[in-house]
């Protein structure tokens, strides 16, 4: 059984529509796929409907923007109650922060000699409710300033880069509590990706397990090399938390993240399902 628990559609910063993504998952031989768009549930109904047609189990997920000491970190949530008022309010706030920082980024890009207009970015955003840096990157590509998203991040948009403007996000421990209060399962996404182990050191992850009952850690991710995966796996074993694996697929928006490139073990998925069943969550549409 092939299980991929982290993917993005055009409802956030991926390039496939939710239905296209589920068709691609079917084509890639996945039996279970979670749609985890950034800070929105808006793609889930369409993905679940396509999953029912193709007999692919679509897990209702989310990648929630969080922060630690001002740095951006990501939390995967599965099966949270999408009508939960506190979670809903938080998602509105974080999407507002995404939209609100756009002007500041555009001012910097202009000063840097690579201007794009708000309209050009919004054309890339389309009807996504979640404005992301990849959309700004796409506008830079479209304007001929960079070749691809990678170059846009490397030269301008990466954390600490010359056009990076921080945005609001909930503190990580509170984010985990929010997901749990909504009946969801909480898994930290790519904690040590892109050389960011210092942002979420092992001692702090241990605190999250102890003080916030963190459910799991995404171990097998393309931003983790073999050594990082090995050390994270050992930590999950010693703490008794779940170790997941996933692609973080973004369609053509991220190279080397093909569906199913990393997968989650069936036993781990079974345990996530049990926890959701216990919290009374409907996994499927
Ligand atoms: P944002 O959600 O606006 O904070 O932008 C972060 C998103 O941009 C991440 O979820 C990734 O999908 C993407 N991203 C971050 N760094 C890079 C990079 N170096 N190259 C391409 N995409 C990236
Ligand atoms: Zn993304
Ligand atoms: Fe992420
Ligand atoms: Fe992601």
Coordinates of C-alpha atoms and ligand atoms in Angstrom, one line a residue:
X1 CA 0.0 0.0 0.0
X2 CA 1.5 3.4 -1.1
X3 CA 0.7 6.3 1.1
X4 CA 1.7 10.0 0.5
X5 CA 0.6 12.4 3.3
X6 CA 1.8 15.8 2.1
X7 CA 0.8 17.4 -1.3
X8 CA -0.2 20.8 -2.6
X9 CA -2.7 21.8 -5.3
X10 CA -3.4 25.1 -7.1
X11 CA -5.6 26.0 -4.2
X12 CA -2.3 27.0 -2.6
X13 CA 1.1 27.0 -4.4
X14 CA 0.9 23.7 -6.3
X15 CA 0.2 23.7 -10.1
X16 CA -2.3 20.8 -10.4
X17 CA -6.0 21.4 -9.5
X18 CA -7.2 19.2 -6.7
X19 CA -8.8 16.8 -9.1
X20 CA -5.7 16.7 -11.4
X21 CA -3.6 16.0 -8.3
X22 CA -5.7 13.0 -7.3
X23 CA -5.6 11.7 -10.9
X24 CA -1.8 12.0 -10.8
X25 CA -1.8 10.2 -7.5
X26 CA -3.8 7.4 -9.0
X27 CA -1.4 7.3 -11.9
X28 CA 1.5 7.1 -9.5
X29 CA 0.0 4.0 -7.8
X30 CA -0.9 5.7 -4.6
X31 CA -3.8 4.3 -2.6
X32 CA -3.9 7.0 0.0
X33 CA -3.0 10.7 -0.6
X34 CA -3.4 13.7 1.8
X35 CA -4.1 17.1 0.3
X36 CA -2.3 19.5 2.6
X37 CA -2.6 23.0 1.0
X38 CA -1.1 25.9 2.9
X39 CA -3.6 27.5 5.3
X40 CA -6.7 26.5 3.5
X41 CA -9.2 23.6 3.2
X42 CA -10.6 24.9 0.0
X43 CA -9.4 22.1 -2.3
X44 CA -10.5 19.2 -0.2
X45 CA -14.1 18.6 -1.4
X46 CA -13.0 18.5 -5.1
X47 CA -10.1 16.2 -4.2
X48 CA -12.3 13.8 -2.2
X49 CA -14.9 13.7 -5.0
X50 CA -12.2 12.7 -7.5
X51 CA -10.8 10.2 -5.1
X52 CA -14.2 8.5 -4.7
X53 CA -14.4 8.2 -8.5
X54 CA -10.9 6.6 -8.8
X55 CA -10.9 4.7 -5.6
X56 CA -8.1 6.7 -4.1
X57 CA -8.5 7.5 -0.4
X58 CA -8.0 11.3 0.0
X59 CA -7.1 12.4 3.5
X60 CA -8.4 15.8 4.4
X61 CA -5.3 17.7 5.4
X62 CA -3.7 21.1 5.9
X63 CA -0.2 22.6 6.2
X64 CA -0.6 25.2 8.8
X65 CA 1.9 28.1 8.9
X66 CA 3.5 28.4 12.3
X67 CA 6.5 30.2 13.8
X68 CA 9.3 29.6 16.3
X69 CA 11.2 32.6 17.5
X70 CA 10.2 34.5 14.4
X71 CA 11.2 31.7 12.0
X72 CA 8.6 30.1 9.7
X73 CA 7.9 26.4 10.4
X74 CA 5.2 24.2 9.0
X75 CA 2.7 21.9 10.8
X76 CA 0.7 19.2 8.9
X77 CA -2.8 18.5 10.3
X78 CA -4.9 15.6 9.3
X79 CA -8.7 15.2 9.9
X80 CA -9.2 18.4 11.8
X81 CA -12.8 19.7 12.0
X82 CA -12.9 22.3 9.2
X83 CA -15.7 24.1 10.9
X84 CA -13.9 24.6 14.2
X85 CA -14.3 28.3 15.0
X86 CA -10.8 28.8 16.5
X87 CA -9.1 27.1 13.6
X88 CA -11.2 29.0 11.1
X89 CA -10.3 32.3 12.8
X90 CA -6.6 31.4 12.8
X91 CA -6.7 30.5 9.1
X92 CA -8.3 33.8 8.2
X93 CA -5.7 35.6 10.2
X94 CA -2.7 33.8 8.6
X95 CA -4.1 34.2 5.1
X96 CA -4.6 37.9 5.8
X97 CA -0.9 38.1 6.8
X98 CA 0.0 36.4 3.5
X99 CA -1.9 38.9 1.5
X100 CA -0.8 41.8 3.7
X101 CA 2.9 41.3 3.2
X102 CA 2.7 41.4 -0.6
X103 CA 3.1 45.2 -0.9
X104 CA 6.3 45.1 1.2
X105 CA 7.8 42.4 -1.0
X106 CA 6.9 44.2 -4.2
X107 CA 8.5 47.4 -2.9
X108 CA 11.7 45.5 -2.2
X109 CA 11.7 43.9 -5.6
X110 CA 11.3 47.3 -7.3
X111 CA 14.3 48.6 -5.3
X112 CA 16.2 45.5 -6.4
X113 CA 15.6 46.3 -10.0
X114 CA 13.2 43.4 -10.7
X115 CA 9.8 45.0 -10.5
X116 CA 6.5 43.1 -10.8
X117 CA 3.1 44.6 -10.2
X118 CA 0.5 43.4 -7.8
X119 CA -1.8 42.5 -10.8
X120 CA 1.0 40.3 -12.2
X121 CA 1.3 38.4 -8.9
X122 CA -2.5 38.1 -8.5
X123 CA -2.6 36.6 -12.0
X124 CA -0.4 33.9 -10.7
X125 CA -2.4 33.5 -7.5
X126 CA -5.5 32.9 -9.6
X127 CA -8.4 31.8 -7.3
X128 CA -6.1 30.5 -4.6
X129 CA -7.1 31.9 -1.2
X130 CA -3.5 31.5 0.0
X131 CA -1.0 33.9 -1.5
X132 CA 2.5 32.4 -1.3
X133 CA 6.0 33.4 -2.2
X134 CA 5.9 30.8 -5.1
X135 CA 3.2 33.0 -6.8
X136 CA 5.6 36.0 -6.5
X137 CA 8.3 33.8 -7.9
X138 CA 6.1 32.8 -10.8
X139 CA 5.4 36.5 -11.5
X140 CA 9.2 37.1 -11.6
X141 CA 9.6 34.2 -14.1
X142 CA 6.7 35.6 -16.2
X143 CA 8.4 39.0 -16.2
X144 CA 11.6 37.5 -17.4
X145 CA 13.6 38.4 -14.3
X146 CA 14.5 34.8 -13.3
X147 CA 14.4 31.4 -15.0
X148 CA 12.4 29.5 -12.4
X149 CA 11.0 29.4 -8.8
X150 CA 14.4 28.2 -7.5
X151 CA 16.3 31.1 -8.8
X152 CA 13.6 33.5 -7.5
X153 CA 14.0 32.0 -4.0
X154 CA 17.8 31.8 -4.2
X155 CA 18.2 35.4 -5.3
X156 CA 15.3 37.2 -3.6
X157 CA 12.6 35.4 -1.7
X158 CA 14.2 32.8 0.6
X159 CA 14.0 33.4 4.4
X160 CA 16.5 36.2 5.1
X161 CA 16.8 37.1 1.4
X162 CA 16.7 40.7 0.2
X163 CA 13.0 40.7 -0.7
X164 CA 11.8 38.5 2.2
X165 CA 9.2 40.1 4.4
X166 CA 8.1 38.1 7.5
X167 CA 4.4 37.4 8.0
X168 CA 2.2 36.5 10.9
X169 CA 2.0 32.9 12.0
X170 CA 0.9 31.2 15.2
X171 CA 3.6 29.9 17.6
X172 CA 4.2 26.2 16.9
X173 CA 3.1 24.8 20.3
X174 CA -0.2 26.8 20.1
X175 CA -0.7 25.5 16.6
X176 CA -0.4 21.9 17.7
X177 CA -2.9 22.6 20.5
X178 CA -5.3 24.2 18.0
X179 CA -5.1 21.2 15.7
X180 CA -5.8 18.8 18.6
X181 CA -8.7 20.9 19.9
X182 CA -10.2 20.5 16.4
X183 CA -9.8 16.7 16.6
X184 CA -6.9 16.6 14.2
X185 CA -3.6 14.7 14.2
X186 CA -0.5 17.0 14.2
X187 CA 2.8 16.2 12.4
X188 CA 5.7 18.6 12.0
X189 CA 6.6 19.0 8.4
X190 CA 10.3 18.8 7.2
X191 CA 11.7 20.0 10.6
X192 CA 15.3 19.9 9.6
X193 CA 14.9 20.8 5.9
X194 CA 17.2 23.3 4.2
X195 CA 19.7 23.2 7.0
X196 CA 17.3 24.5 9.6
X197 CA 18.0 22.1 12.4
X198 CA 18.9 25.1 14.6
X199 CA 15.3 26.5 14.2
X200 CA 13.8 23.3 15.7
X201 CA 16.6 21.6 17.7
X202 CA 16.0 18.1 19.1
X203 CA 15.5 19.5 22.7
X204 CA 12.7 21.7 21.5
X205 CA 11.0 18.9 19.5
X206 CA 11.2 16.8 22.7
X207 CA 9.3 19.6 24.5
X208 CA 6.6 19.6 21.9
X209 CA 6.2 15.9 22.3
X210 CA 6.0 16.2 26.1
X211 CA 4.1 19.4 26.5
X212 CA 1.8 19.4 23.4
X213 CA 1.5 15.6 22.6
X214 CA 2.9 16.1 19.1
X215 CA 1.8 13.1 17.1
X216 CA 4.5 12.8 14.6
X217 CA 7.5 14.1 12.6
X218 CA 7.9 14.0 8.8
X219 CA 11.2 12.2 8.5
X220 CA 11.4 11.1 4.9
X221 CA 11.2 14.4 2.9
X222 CA 13.3 15.5 0.0
X223 CA 14.8 18.4 2.0
X224 CA 16.3 15.9 4.5
X225 CA 19.5 14.0 3.5
X226 CA 20.2 10.4 4.6
X227 CA 22.0 11.5 7.7
X228 CA 19.2 13.9 8.8
X229 CA 16.6 11.2 8.2
X230 CA 18.6 8.7 10.2
X231 CA 18.9 11.0 13.2
X232 CA 15.2 12.1 13.1
X233 CA 14.1 8.5 12.8
X234 CA 16.1 7.6 15.9
X235 CA 14.5 10.5 17.8
X236 CA 10.9 9.4 16.8
X237 CA 11.7 5.9 18.0
X238 CA 13.0 7.1 21.3
X239 CA 10.1 9.4 21.9
X240 CA 7.4 7.0 20.6
X241 CA 6.1 9.4 18.0
X242 CA 5.1 8.6 14.5
X243 CA 7.6 8.9 11.6
X244 CA 5.9 9.9 8.3
X245 CA 7.3 10.2 4.8
X246 CA 5.8 12.2 1.9
X247 CA 6.6 14.0 -1.3
X248 CA 5.5 17.6 -0.6
X249 CA 4.4 17.5 -4.3
X250 CA 3.7 20.9 -5.9
X251 CA 3.1 19.7 -9.5
X252 CA 5.6 21.4 -11.7
X253 CA 6.3 24.0 -9.0
X254 CA 8.9 22.0 -7.2
X255 CA 11.4 19.7 -8.9
X256 CA 12.4 16.4 -7.3
X257 CA 9.1 16.1 -5.4
X258 CA 7.2 13.6 -7.5
X259 CA 4.2 12.0 -5.9
X260 CA 5.2 8.9 -3.9
X261 CA 8.9 9.8 -3.9
X262 CA 8.7 9.2 -0.2
X263 CA 5.9 7.3 1.5
X264 CA 4.4 6.6 4.9
X265 CA 4.4 3.1 6.3
X266 CA 1.0 1.4 6.4
X267 CA 1.3 0.8 10.2
X268 CA 1.9 4.5 10.7
X269 CA -1.1 5.4 8.6
X270 CA -3.2 2.9 10.5
X271 CA -2.2 4.6 13.8
X272 CA -3.1 8.0 12.4
X273 CA -6.5 6.6 11.4
X274 CA -7.0 5.1 14.8
X275 CA -6.3 8.4 16.5
X276 CA -8.8 10.2 14.2
X277 CA -11.4 7.5 14.8
X278 CA -11.0 8.1 18.5
X279 CA -11.5 11.8 18.2
X280 CA -14.6 11.1 16.2
X281 CA -13.2 12.6 12.9
X282 CA -14.6 11.5 9.6
X283 CA -11.5 10.7 7.5
X284 CA -13.4 10.5 4.2
X285 CA -15.5 13.1 2.5
Ligands
LIG1 P1 5.2 31.0 1.9 O1 4.2 30.0 2.0 O2 4.8 32.3 1.2 O3 6.0 31.3 3.2 O4 6.3 30.4 0.9 C1 6.9 29.2 1.3 C2 6.7 28.1 0.2 O5 7.6 28.4 -0.8 C3 7.1 26.7 0.8 O6 6.0 26.0 1.2 C4 7.6 26.0 -0.4 O7 6.6 25.4 -1.1 C5 8.1 27.1 -1.3 N1 9.6 27.3 -1.2 C6 10.3 27.6 -0.2 N2 11.6 27.7 -0.5 C7 11.7 27.4 -1.8 C8 12.8 27.3 -2.7 N3 14.1 27.5 -2.3 N4 12.5 27.0 -4.0 C9 11.2 26.7 -4.3 N5 10.2 26.8 -3.5 C10 10.4 27.1 -2.3
LIG2 ZN1 4.3 25.1 -0.7
LIG3 FE1 6.2 23.1 4.0
LIG4 FE1 4.4 21.6 1.8

